[in-house]
Amino acid sequence: MGRRKLKIQRLENLKARQAKYSKRKPGMIKKANELAVLCDVDLALLLFSPSDQPTLFVGQEKALSDVLERLSKMSFEEREARRAYTMQIVKKNYAKPESDSDIGSSSQDASDNPQKVYEEQLKEVKQKLAEKSRILRDWKNPNNVDDLDQLNIMEEHLTASLRGIRNKKRRLEMELQRGGLEGNGNLGTQG
């Protein structure tokens, strides 16, 4: 017996949403990691669960700040062009005709004026992008930041980055020590 096609729409029950999220999140992270490794791409995946718990995944042991810095270096026009291309792909994938007969007028109501929906989403995304761009500018000159919450967020990111650097340093030191001990052992047996 084959798998039946799921209708992609919001689950009304919060418990059902949380359960579905919990089941699908590991697969999403696995796919993101595979994409990062196979294609050698910088990747950041930020998910908020139905209970508003954040999950952040950054591929290939990269720092989130590196990925965000790379995004901030793109011009606004480049970001908009990439966004438009991505939206075009999403529209193409979801514009496929549904074969299920139980899809009723609710899907037709949503598709009656998709342009308005996209314009509203675009407006929201532009506002978020402007806010994130401001935050990235704050990183370049933290002395200009007067918002305590923003400074706390920046401090947390710096602490996490520093922790990652220390861990990488320890790993490298251990590798060098192992390599140095093996090298010293070889020298002692030759003399």
mmCIF file of C-alpha atoms in Angstrom:
data_model
loop_
_atom_site.group_PDB
_atom_site.id
_atom_site.type_symbol
_atom_site.label_atom_id
_atom_site.label_comp_id
_atom_site.label_asym_id
_atom_site.label_seq_id
_atom_site.Cartn_x
_atom_site.Cartn_y
_atom_site.Cartn_z
ATOM 1 C CA MET A 1 0.000 0.000 0.000
ATOM 2 C CA GLY A 2 1.488 3.339 -1.060
ATOM 3 C CA ARG A 3 1.597 6.538 0.911
ATOM 4 C CA ARG A 4 -1.256 8.917 0.343
ATOM 5 C CA LYS A 5 -0.566 12.498 -0.625
ATOM 6 C CA LEU A 6 -0.971 14.963 2.223
ATOM 7 C CA LYS A 7 -2.915 18.120 1.690
ATOM 8 C CA ILE A 8 -0.586 20.952 2.694
ATOM 9 C CA GLN A 9 -2.523 23.299 4.897
ATOM 10 C CA ARG A 10 -2.351 24.606 8.436
ATOM 11 C CA LEU A 11 -3.325 22.096 11.111
ATOM 12 C CA GLU A 12 -6.002 23.597 13.338
ATOM 13 C CA ASN A 13 -5.176 21.639 16.498
ATOM 14 C CA LEU A 14 -2.144 23.005 18.387
ATOM 15 C CA LYS A 15 -1.190 19.548 19.679
ATOM 16 C CA ALA A 16 -1.360 18.135 16.167
ATOM 17 C CA ARG A 17 0.804 21.010 14.879
ATOM 18 C CA GLN A 18 3.374 20.429 17.630
ATOM 19 C CA ALA A 19 3.406 16.677 16.988
ATOM 20 C CA LYS A 20 3.823 17.158 13.229
ATOM 21 C CA TYR A 21 6.560 19.748 13.841
ATOM 22 C CA SER A 22 8.404 17.394 16.205
ATOM 23 C CA LYS A 23 8.265 14.571 13.666
ATOM 24 C CA ARG A 24 9.327 16.651 10.668
ATOM 25 C CA LYS A 25 11.975 18.904 12.245
ATOM 26 C CA PRO A 26 14.752 16.255 12.373
ATOM 27 C CA GLY A 27 14.145 15.460 8.711
ATOM 28 C CA MET A 28 14.302 19.140 7.796
ATOM 29 C CA ILE A 29 17.571 19.586 9.683
ATOM 30 C CA LYS A 30 18.978 16.405 8.116
ATOM 31 C CA LYS A 31 18.098 17.656 4.628
ATOM 32 C CA ALA A 32 19.621 21.064 5.387
ATOM 33 C CA ASN A 33 22.824 19.409 6.621
ATOM 34 C CA GLU A 34 22.977 17.165 3.542
ATOM 35 C CA LEU A 35 22.546 20.188 1.282
ATOM 36 C CA ALA A 36 25.286 22.082 3.128
ATOM 37 C CA VAL A 37 27.720 19.147 2.901
ATOM 38 C CA LEU A 38 26.952 17.912 -0.613
ATOM 39 C CA CYS A 39 26.846 21.327 -2.248
ATOM 40 C CA ASP A 40 29.331 23.090 0.061
ATOM 41 C CA VAL A 41 26.943 25.953 0.708
ATOM 42 C CA ASP A 42 26.594 28.343 3.608
ATOM 43 C CA LEU A 43 23.266 27.637 5.196
ATOM 44 C CA ALA A 44 21.283 28.954 8.139
ATOM 45 C CA LEU A 45 17.949 27.440 9.103
ATOM 46 C CA LEU A 46 15.829 29.118 11.756
ATOM 47 C CA LEU A 47 12.651 27.377 12.878
ATOM 48 C CA PHE A 48 10.140 28.483 15.486
ATOM 49 C CA SER A 49 8.002 25.663 16.819
ATOM 50 C CA PRO A 50 4.244 26.104 17.303
ATOM 51 C CA SER A 51 5.098 26.770 20.963
ATOM 52 C CA ASP A 52 7.559 29.515 19.869
ATOM 53 C CA GLN A 53 10.706 27.564 20.739
ATOM 54 C CA PRO A 54 13.508 28.510 18.322
ATOM 55 C CA THR A 55 15.805 26.035 16.610
ATOM 56 C CA LEU A 56 18.831 27.372 14.778
ATOM 57 C CA PHE A 57 20.932 25.216 12.467
ATOM 58 C CA VAL A 58 23.983 26.549 10.672
ATOM 59 C CA GLY A 59 25.537 24.144 8.199
ATOM 60 C CA GLN A 60 29.132 22.936 8.024
ATOM 61 C CA GLU A 61 30.256 24.260 11.404
ATOM 62 C CA LYS A 62 30.024 27.826 10.160
ATOM 63 C CA ALA A 63 29.257 30.681 12.492
ATOM 64 C CA LEU A 64 25.865 32.309 12.117
ATOM 65 C CA SER A 65 27.579 35.690 12.039
ATOM 66 C CA ASP A 66 29.574 34.598 8.960
ATOM 67 C CA VAL A 67 26.438 33.577 7.108
ATOM 68 C CA LEU A 68 24.605 36.779 8.079
ATOM 69 C CA GLU A 69 27.612 38.898 7.159
ATOM 70 C CA ARG A 70 27.664 37.279 3.738
ATOM 71 C CA LEU A 71 23.957 38.102 3.341
ATOM 72 C CA SER A 72 24.480 41.682 4.487
ATOM 73 C CA LYS A 73 27.215 42.200 1.891
ATOM 74 C CA MET A 74 24.739 41.510 -0.908
ATOM 75 C CA SER A 75 23.117 44.560 -2.390
ATOM 76 C CA PHE A 76 19.417 45.125 -1.832
ATOM 77 C CA GLU A 77 18.793 44.476 -5.539
ATOM 78 C CA GLU A 78 20.614 41.131 -5.374
ATOM 79 C CA ARG A 79 18.631 40.060 -2.305
ATOM 80 C CA GLU A 80 15.361 41.080 -3.963
ATOM 81 C CA ALA A 81 16.282 39.215 -7.147
ATOM 82 C CA ARG A 82 17.067 36.049 -5.130
ATOM 83 C CA ARG A 83 13.846 36.435 -3.151
ATOM 84 C CA ALA A 84 11.806 36.841 -6.331
ATOM 85 C CA TYR A 85 13.463 33.767 -7.852
ATOM 86 C CA THR A 86 12.748 31.733 -4.715
ATOM 87 C CA MET A 87 9.121 32.872 -4.629
ATOM 88 C CA GLN A 88 8.782 31.924 -8.295
ATOM 89 C CA ILE A 89 9.985 28.401 -7.514
ATOM 90 C CA VAL A 90 7.654 28.134 -4.523
ATOM 91 C CA LYS A 91 4.693 29.320 -6.616
ATOM 92 C CA LYS A 92 5.588 26.856 -9.364
ATOM 93 C CA ASN A 93 5.776 23.950 -6.899
ATOM 94 C CA TYR A 94 2.484 24.780 -5.210
ATOM 95 C CA ALA A 95 0.632 25.765 -8.384
ATOM 96 C CA LYS A 96 0.435 22.128 -9.488
ATOM 97 C CA PRO A 97 -3.182 21.044 -9.827
ATOM 98 C CA GLU A 98 -4.390 18.959 -6.895
ATOM 99 C CA SER A 99 -5.807 15.577 -7.803
ATOM 100 C CA ASP A 100 -7.687 15.142 -4.538
ATOM 101 C CA SER A 101 -11.397 15.724 -4.999
ATOM 102 C CA ASP A 102 -11.901 16.694 -1.357
ATOM 103 C CA ILE A 103 -10.168 20.031 -1.823
ATOM 104 C CA GLY A 104 -13.147 22.334 -1.766
ATOM 105 C CA SER A 105 -13.870 25.982 -2.084
ATOM 106 C CA SER A 106 -11.493 26.929 0.740
ATOM 107 C CA SER A 107 -8.508 26.468 -1.571
ATOM 108 C CA GLN A 108 -10.316 28.454 -4.258
ATOM 109 C CA ASP A 109 -10.968 31.297 -1.826
ATOM 110 C CA ALA A 110 -7.265 31.500 -1.008
ATOM 111 C CA SER A 111 -6.328 31.478 -4.693
ATOM 112 C CA ASP A 112 -8.888 34.113 -5.713
ATOM 113 C CA ASN A 113 -6.480 36.948 -4.975
ATOM 114 C CA PRO A 114 -2.999 35.506 -4.519
ATOM 115 C CA GLN A 115 -1.431 38.771 -5.658
ATOM 116 C CA LYS A 116 -2.729 40.560 -2.555
ATOM 117 C CA VAL A 117 -1.441 37.800 -0.308
ATOM 118 C CA TYR A 118 1.997 37.972 -1.937
ATOM 119 C CA GLU A 119 2.074 41.755 -1.701
ATOM 120 C CA GLU A 120 1.298 41.588 2.027
ATOM 121 C CA GLN A 121 3.930 38.911 2.529
ATOM 122 C CA LEU A 122 6.421 40.983 0.545
ATOM 123 C CA LYS A 123 5.689 44.022 2.708
ATOM 124 C CA GLU A 124 6.266 41.978 5.882
ATOM 125 C CA VAL A 125 9.481 40.491 4.535
ATOM 126 C CA LYS A 126 10.762 43.927 3.514
ATOM 127 C CA GLN A 127 10.077 45.247 7.016
ATOM 128 C CA LYS A 128 11.880 42.277 8.574
ATOM 129 C CA LEU A 129 14.775 42.688 6.152
ATOM 130 C CA ALA A 130 15.069 46.395 7.023
ATOM 131 C CA GLU A 131 15.127 45.496 10.729
ATOM 132 C CA LYS A 132 17.741 42.782 10.197
ATOM 133 C CA SER A 133 19.841 45.150 8.085
ATOM 134 C CA ARG A 134 19.721 47.685 10.931
ATOM 135 C CA ILE A 135 20.803 44.978 13.373
ATOM 136 C CA LEU A 136 23.696 44.003 11.110
ATOM 137 C CA ARG A 137 24.746 47.685 10.922
ATOM 138 C CA ASP A 138 24.717 47.707 14.725
ATOM 139 C CA TRP A 139 27.216 44.851 14.681
ATOM 140 C CA LYS A 140 29.600 47.002 12.671
ATOM 141 C CA ASN A 141 29.395 49.826 15.206
ATOM 142 C CA PRO A 142 28.108 48.542 18.580
ATOM 143 C CA ASN A 143 28.917 51.863 20.284
ATOM 144 C CA ASN A 144 25.847 53.373 18.573
ATOM 145 C CA VAL A 145 23.436 50.808 20.071
ATOM 146 C CA ASP A 146 21.300 52.169 22.905
ATOM 147 C CA ASP A 147 18.821 49.284 23.152
ATOM 148 C CA LEU A 148 19.628 47.006 26.102
ATOM 149 C CA ASP A 149 17.802 44.023 24.560
ATOM 150 C CA GLN A 150 19.792 44.371 21.348
ATOM 151 C CA LEU A 151 23.040 44.570 23.318
ATOM 152 C CA ASN A 152 22.053 41.413 25.236
ATOM 153 C CA ILE A 153 21.375 39.578 21.971
ATOM 154 C CA MET A 154 24.705 40.729 20.563
ATOM 155 C CA GLU A 155 26.478 39.609 23.736
ATOM 156 C CA GLU A 156 24.853 36.156 23.539
ATOM 157 C CA HIS A 157 25.938 35.739 19.925
ATOM 158 C CA LEU A 158 29.471 36.836 20.724
ATOM 159 C CA THR A 159 29.626 34.458 23.689
ATOM 160 C CA ALA A 160 28.400 31.573 21.534
ATOM 161 C CA SER A 161 30.907 32.435 18.802
ATOM 162 C CA LEU A 162 33.719 32.664 21.331
ATOM 163 C CA ARG A 163 32.705 29.288 22.777
ATOM 164 C CA GLY A 164 32.834 27.787 19.276
ATOM 165 C CA ILE A 165 36.269 29.285 18.650
ATOM 166 C CA ARG A 166 37.572 27.929 21.963
ATOM 167 C CA ASN A 167 36.235 24.459 21.156
ATOM 168 C CA LYS A 168 37.849 24.526 17.730
ATOM 169 C CA LYS A 169 41.127 25.725 19.287
ATOM 170 C CA ARG A 170 41.047 22.868 21.817
ATOM 171 C CA ARG A 171 40.386 20.320 19.069
ATOM 172 C CA LEU A 172 43.278 21.664 17.010
ATOM 173 C CA GLU A 173 45.595 21.688 20.030
ATOM 174 C CA MET A 174 44.668 18.076 20.796
ATOM 175 C CA GLU A 175 45.295 17.082 17.179
ATOM 176 C CA LEU A 176 48.666 18.841 17.230
ATOM 177 C CA GLN A 177 49.609 17.148 20.499
ATOM 178 C CA ARG A 178 48.670 13.747 19.093
ATOM 179 C CA GLY A 179 50.616 14.498 15.946
ATOM 180 C CA GLY A 180 53.564 15.845 17.956
ATOM 181 C CA LEU A 181 53.661 12.808 20.238
ATOM 182 C CA GLU A 182 53.618 10.458 17.262
ATOM 183 C CA GLY A 183 56.360 12.499 15.612
ATOM 184 C CA ASN A 184 58.488 12.485 18.802
ATOM 185 C CA GLY A 185 58.034 8.729 19.175
ATOM 186 C CA ASN A 186 59.300 8.176 15.660
ATOM 187 C CA LEU A 187 62.352 10.330 16.259
ATOM 188 C CA GLY A 188 63.222 8.422 19.444
ATOM 189 C CA THR A 189 63.165 5.031 17.718
ATOM 190 C CA GLN A 190 65.338 6.177 14.854
ATOM 191 C CA GLY A 191 68.203 7.516 17.049
#
